[in-house]
Short mmCIF file of C-alpha atoms in Angstrom, two decimals:
data_model
loop_
_atom_site.label_atom_id
_atom_site.label_comp_id
_atom_site.label_asym_id
_atom_site.label_seq_id
_atom_site.Cartn_x
_atom_site.Cartn_y
_atom_site.Cartn_z
CA MET A 137 0.00 0.00 0.00
CA ALA A 138 2.86 2.39 0.82
CA ILE A 139 4.42 1.71 -2.57
CA ALA A 140 1.19 2.30 -4.47
CA VAL A 141 -0.03 5.23 -2.30
CA PRO A 142 3.03 6.81 -0.63
CA GLU A 143 0.85 9.48 1.02
CA VAL A 144 -0.13 6.94 3.69
CA CYS A 145 3.42 6.99 5.06
CA GLY A 146 4.45 9.33 7.87
CA ASN A 147 2.17 11.44 9.98
CA GLY A 148 0.34 12.85 6.96
CA TYR A 149 0.72 16.50 7.92
CA SER A 150 1.89 17.53 4.45
CA VAL A 151 -1.10 15.73 2.92
CA VAL A 152 -3.45 17.57 5.27
CA LEU A 153 -2.00 20.90 4.11
CA THR A 154 -2.55 19.89 0.48
CA LEU A 155 -6.14 18.85 1.31
CA LEU A 156 -6.85 22.20 2.93
CA ASN A 157 -5.42 23.98 -0.12
CA ASP A 158 -7.80 21.98 -2.34
CA GLY A 159 -4.92 20.23 -4.06
CA TYR A 160 -6.69 16.89 -4.72
CA THR A 161 -9.79 15.82 -6.60
CA TRP A 162 -12.52 14.16 -4.57
CA LYS A 163 -11.67 10.75 -6.04
CA VAL A 164 -8.07 11.04 -4.89
CA VAL A 165 -9.21 12.22 -1.45
CA ALA A 166 -11.51 9.20 -1.11
CA LEU A 167 -8.65 6.88 -2.03
CA LEU A 168 -6.27 8.55 0.43
CA VAL A 169 -8.76 8.42 3.31
CA ALA A 170 -9.53 4.74 2.70
CA CYS A 171 -5.85 3.79 2.46
CA LYS A 172 -4.84 5.86 5.48
CA TRP A 173 -7.64 4.31 7.50
CA ILE A 174 -6.48 0.79 6.67
CA ALA A 175 -2.79 1.61 7.17
CA THR A 176 -3.36 3.27 10.55
CA ALA A 177 -5.59 0.46 11.80
CA ALA A 178 -3.08 -2.17 10.69
CA SER A 179 -0.11 -0.34 12.21
CA PHE A 180 -1.75 0.63 15.49
CA GLY A 181 -3.55 -2.66 15.88
CA SER A 182 -0.36 -4.65 15.41
CA GLY A 183 1.39 -2.74 18.18
CA ALA A 184 3.87 -1.03 15.87
CA PRO A 185 5.28 2.31 17.07
CA GLY A 186 3.37 5.30 15.84
CA GLY A 187 0.57 7.64 16.82
CA VAL A 188 -3.04 8.29 15.99
CA PHE A 189 -3.07 12.05 16.52
CA THR A 190 -2.11 13.30 13.07
CA PRO A 191 -3.77 10.32 11.31
CA SER A 192 -6.99 11.46 13.01
CA LEU A 193 -6.48 14.92 11.54
CA PHE A 194 -5.70 13.32 8.15
CA MET A 195 -8.87 11.23 8.04
CA GLY A 196 -11.00 13.97 9.56
CA ALA A 197 -9.85 16.48 6.95
CA GLY A 198 -10.43 13.99 4.14
CA ALA A 199 -13.87 12.91 5.35
CA GLY A 200 -14.92 16.51 5.95
CA LEU A 201 -13.70 17.58 2.53
CA LEU A 202 -15.64 14.75 0.85
CA PHE A 203 -18.78 15.68 2.77
CA GLY A 204 -18.35 19.34 1.88
CA THR A 205 -17.82 18.46 -1.79
CA ALA A 206 -21.04 16.44 -1.74
CA ILE A 207 -22.95 19.34 -0.19
CA GLN A 208 -21.49 21.67 -2.78
CA ALA A 209 -22.67 19.34 -5.55
CA ILE A 210 -26.19 19.23 -4.10
CA PHE A 211 -26.39 23.00 -3.62
CA PRO A 212 -24.21 24.43 -6.39
CA ALA A 213 -25.80 27.85 -6.14
CA GLY A 214 -24.87 28.20 -2.46
CA THR A 215 -21.68 29.47 -0.90
CA VAL A 216 -20.44 26.14 0.43
CA ASP A 217 -16.72 25.91 1.14
CA PRO A 218 -15.55 22.27 1.35
CA VAL A 219 -12.39 23.39 3.16
CA ALA A 220 -14.51 24.60 6.10
CA PHE A 221 -16.07 21.16 6.28
CA ALA A 222 -12.56 19.68 6.26
CA LEU A 223 -11.57 21.79 9.28
CA VAL A 224 -14.68 20.80 11.20
CA GLY A 225 -14.07 17.16 10.25
CA MET A 226 -10.57 17.36 11.68
CA GLY A 227 -11.93 18.53 15.01
CA ALA A 228 -14.71 15.93 15.05
CA PHE A 229 -12.36 13.01 14.32
CA LEU A 230 -9.85 14.25 16.87
CA ALA A 231 -12.54 14.61 19.54
CA ALA A 232 -13.77 11.09 18.85
CA ALA A 233 -10.30 9.51 18.86
CA THR A 234 -8.97 11.26 21.96
CA ARG A 235 -12.26 11.70 23.88
CA ALA A 236 -11.20 15.33 24.39
CA PRO A 237 -13.67 17.59 22.53
CA VAL A 238 -12.55 20.81 24.23
CA MET A 239 -8.95 20.15 23.29
CA ALA A 240 -9.98 19.46 19.70
CA VAL A 241 -11.91 22.73 19.47
CA ILE A 242 -9.07 24.78 20.96
CA LEU A 243 -6.48 23.12 18.74
CA LEU A 244 -8.43 23.72 15.53
CA PHE A 245 -9.15 27.30 16.49
CA GLU A 246 -5.44 27.90 17.14
CA MET A 247 -4.61 26.37 13.77
CA THR A 248 -7.11 28.45 11.81
CA LEU A 249 -7.82 31.54 13.97
CA SER A 250 -11.24 31.51 12.32
CA TYR A 251 -14.27 32.42 14.40
CA ASP A 252 -16.61 31.22 11.65
CA ILE A 253 -15.99 27.53 12.35
CA VAL A 254 -16.22 27.68 16.16
CA LEU A 255 -19.96 26.96 16.46
CA PRO A 256 -20.09 24.10 13.90
CA LEU A 257 -16.82 22.80 15.34
CA LEU A 258 -18.27 22.74 18.86
CA LEU A 259 -21.43 21.00 17.67
CA CYS A 260 -19.68 18.36 15.58
CA SER A 261 -16.98 17.69 18.20
CA VAL A 262 -19.57 17.08 20.92
CA ILE A 263 -21.66 14.83 18.65
CA ALA A 264 -18.54 12.90 17.60
CA TYR A 265 -17.44 12.56 21.24
CA TYR A 266 -20.74 11.12 22.46
CA THR A 267 -21.10 8.90 19.39
CA ALA A 268 -17.64 7.43 19.89
CA LYS A 269 -18.19 7.07 23.63
CA GLY A 270 -21.45 5.23 22.99
CA LEU A 271 -19.76 2.81 20.61
CA GLU A 272 -16.60 2.30 22.68
CA GLY A 273 -16.09 3.65 26.17
CA ASN A 274 -12.32 4.04 25.97
CA SER A 275 -10.24 6.18 23.66
CA LEU A 276 -7.53 4.89 21.34
CA TYR A 277 -4.94 6.08 23.83
CA SER A 278 -6.57 4.05 26.62
CA ASP A 279 -6.27 0.90 24.53
CA PHE A 280 -2.61 1.65 23.82
CA LEU A 281 -1.83 2.25 27.50
CA ARG A 282 -3.65 -0.93 28.48
CA ARG A 283 -1.55 -2.98 26.08
CA LYS A 284 1.60 -1.22 27.26
CA ALA A 285 0.77 -1.94 30.90
CA ALA A 286 0.23 -5.60 30.09
CA ASP A 287 3.83 -5.81 28.87
CA LEU A 288 5.24 -4.23 32.03
CA PRO A 289 5.99 -6.18 35.21
CA ALA A 290 3.33 -5.96 37.89
CA ALA A 291 3.64 -2.86 40.02
CA GLY A 292 3.07 -4.89 43.16
CA LEU A 293 0.31 -3.94 45.55
CA PRO A 294 1.31 -3.44 49.16
CA ALA A 295 1.16 -6.63 51.21
CA GLY A 296 -0.62 -6.81 54.54
CA ARG A 297 -4.00 -5.99 55.95
CA VAL A 298 -5.82 -2.75 56.60
CA ASP A 299 -5.48 -3.03 60.39
CA THR A 300 -1.68 -2.82 60.06
CA LEU A 301 -1.94 0.77 58.77
CA MET A 302 -5.18 1.77 60.49
CA LYS A 303 -5.13 4.77 62.81
CA PRO A 304 -7.54 4.46 65.75
CA ASN A 305 -9.90 7.10 67.10
CA PRO A 306 -10.65 9.06 63.91
CA PRO A 307 -12.57 12.34 64.20
CA ALA A 308 -16.23 11.43 64.67
CA THR A 309 -19.48 12.82 66.01
CA ARG A 310 -22.78 11.40 67.19
CA VAL A 311 -25.72 10.99 64.86
CA ASP A 312 -27.77 13.40 67.00
CA ALA A 313 -25.05 16.08 67.26
CA ARG A 314 -26.27 19.59 66.60
CA PHE A 315 -24.90 21.79 63.84
CA ASP A 316 -22.78 24.00 66.12
CA GLU A 317 -21.02 20.90 67.51
CA ILE A 318 -20.34 19.64 63.98
CA ALA A 319 -18.90 23.00 62.91
CA GLU A 320 -16.66 23.19 66.00
CA THR A 321 -15.37 19.67 65.35
CA PHE A 322 -14.49 20.55 61.75
CA LEU A 323 -12.61 23.63 62.98
CA GLY A 324 -10.74 21.60 65.56
CA VAL A 325 -9.56 18.64 63.46
CA LEU A 326 -9.24 20.15 59.93
CA VAL A 327 -10.63 17.20 57.99
CA ASN A 328 -12.81 17.13 54.89
CA ASN A 329 -15.07 14.30 56.09
CA LEU A 330 -16.35 13.84 59.62
CA TYR A 331 -17.50 10.34 60.53
CA VAL A 332 -20.87 9.82 62.24
CA THR A 333 -21.66 7.02 64.69
CA ASP A 334 -24.72 5.99 66.67
CA ALA A 335 -24.93 5.58 70.43
CA ASP A 336 -23.29 2.12 70.23
CA GLY A 337 -20.35 3.35 68.14
CA ARG A 338 -21.60 1.82 64.89
CA PHE A 339 -20.65 3.67 61.74
CA VAL A 340 -23.59 5.54 60.17
CA GLY A 341 -21.87 7.58 57.47
CA ALA A 342 -19.87 10.76 57.00
CA ILE A 343 -20.51 14.49 56.77
CA ALA A 344 -18.60 16.30 54.04
CA LEU A 345 -17.22 19.73 54.81
CA HIS A 346 -18.76 21.27 51.70
CA ASP A 347 -22.21 20.01 52.79
CA ILE A 348 -22.23 22.21 55.88
CA LYS A 349 -21.18 25.41 54.10
CA PRO A 350 -24.73 26.36 52.94
CA TYR A 351 -25.90 26.38 56.57
CA LEU A 352 -23.12 28.66 57.80
CA ALA A 353 -24.84 31.72 56.29
CA ASP A 354 -28.27 30.86 57.71
CA ALA A 355 -28.12 30.60 61.48
CA ALA A 356 -31.90 30.20 61.82
CA VAL A 357 -31.89 27.03 59.73
CA ALA A 358 -28.65 25.73 61.23
CA GLU A 359 -30.21 25.68 64.71
CA HIS A 360 -32.54 22.89 63.61
CA VAL A 361 -29.95 20.79 61.74
CA VAL A 362 -28.50 17.65 63.32
CA ALA A 363 -25.95 15.19 61.99
CA ARG A 364 -28.49 12.68 60.69
CA ASP A 365 -29.95 15.37 58.41
CA ILE A 366 -26.75 15.85 56.39
CA VAL A 367 -24.94 12.52 56.80
CA LEU A 368 -23.86 10.57 53.69
CA GLU A 369 -24.91 7.03 54.58
CA ASP A 370 -23.35 5.41 51.50
CA PHE A 371 -19.86 6.74 52.26
CA PRO A 372 -17.23 4.14 51.19
CA ARG A 373 -15.60 2.09 53.93
CA VAL A 374 -13.12 -0.77 54.34
CA GLY A 375 -12.83 -3.67 56.76
CA PRO A 376 -9.87 -4.28 59.09
CA HIS A 377 -9.13 -7.70 57.56
CA GLN A 378 -9.19 -6.57 53.94
CA SER A 379 -5.92 -6.57 52.05
CA LEU A 380 -4.15 -3.30 51.37
CA GLY A 381 -4.58 -3.98 47.66
CA GLU A 382 -8.35 -4.05 48.10
CA ALA A 383 -8.17 -0.85 50.14
CA LEU A 384 -6.17 0.83 47.39
CA ALA A 385 -8.87 -0.14 44.88
CA ALA A 386 -11.48 1.43 47.20
CA PHE A 387 -9.71 4.80 46.87
CA VAL A 388 -10.00 4.78 43.07
CA GLY A 389 -12.28 7.58 41.92
CA LEU A 390 -12.51 9.16 45.39
CA THR A 391 -11.23 12.56 46.43
CA ALA A 392 -11.28 11.57 50.10
CA GLU A 393 -7.89 11.35 51.80
CA ARG A 394 -9.11 8.83 54.39
CA LEU A 395 -11.54 5.94 54.53
CA PRO A 396 -13.27 4.69 57.67
CA VAL A 397 -12.35 1.21 58.90
CA VAL A 398 -15.52 -0.58 60.03
CA GLY A 399 -15.61 -3.93 61.81
CA ALA A 400 -17.92 -6.85 61.09
CA ASP A 401 -20.28 -5.62 63.79
CA GLY A 402 -20.50 -2.19 62.13
CA ARG A 403 -18.44 -0.38 64.76
CA LEU A 404 -16.04 2.37 63.69
CA LEU A 405 -12.54 1.09 64.46
CA GLY A 406 -10.33 3.70 62.84
CA SER A 407 -9.37 5.28 59.54
CA LEU A 408 -6.99 4.43 56.70
CA SER A 409 -4.98 7.21 55.06
CA LYS A 410 -4.31 7.20 51.33
CA SER A 411 -0.89 8.69 52.01
CA ASP A 412 0.05 5.86 54.38
CA LEU A 413 -1.11 3.34 51.80
CA LEU A 414 1.00 4.87 49.03
CA LEU A 415 4.03 5.10 51.33
CA ALA A 416 3.63 1.41 52.12
CA MET A 417 3.66 0.65 48.40
CA VAL A 418 6.81 2.74 47.90
CA GLU A 419 8.60 1.02 50.78
CA GLN A 420 7.64 -2.40 49.48
CA ARG A 421 9.04 -1.62 46.03
CA LYS A 422 12.33 -0.48 47.61
CA ARG A 423 12.85 -3.87 49.23
CA PRO A 424 15.07 -6.32 47.31
CA ALA A 425 13.22 -9.14 45.59
#
């Protein structure tokens, strides 16, 4: 294919410039897009070194130019510019491939400095993003990183159990504590999440610092608020006998710095710090095999 159609070689940037300068007929553009699509899929799918960034621009420009040419043929009396369609196509393909529509819009605007394409570029990039996400949840880069990680040796999760790193007596309050007590506790311990327990010490949930901020400006309402009114009952938690690897997985997707450690009977035993967990992983990796 490279011998017959040498334009498929390289990143294709020079071909994109020729496309934008209307240097090819629509038949040649269709051939180039088809060949580049096959060549990129074959190269990337086989694990060969190379990227998908500029090939996305290549195919987006070609597909947009073909679409614009078709529109121009249907409405010959109009003022349709196929090159504008090519620019929008570049942004749409890039947004779909990278799952980064805002980046695609900013990049195309920086390349063209044209305000005329911003609105259609925004629309097409968002449509392309959601279409691609609906068909395949991960981007092309996610697939590449997943394959790369599979070739690397295992990072090694920290060995041990949660109770080995657990800190006892975390900041907590009763489920019937009034708002002024909750606010004073937050001021005294400087945490983002305050744990809530019942009269028997069983874990009920947590109160987030940002959840009490709306009540700070309304003293009349705050007088009637107690902990059970603003507690997050589904706050994530870990058990003392869980492995540290399982605890690390529990932190994924959370902004919380600490997780409560809850026993089998539901009692709050302590808290596990994300920092302590990561330090344990670093120390383990320093040890000789």
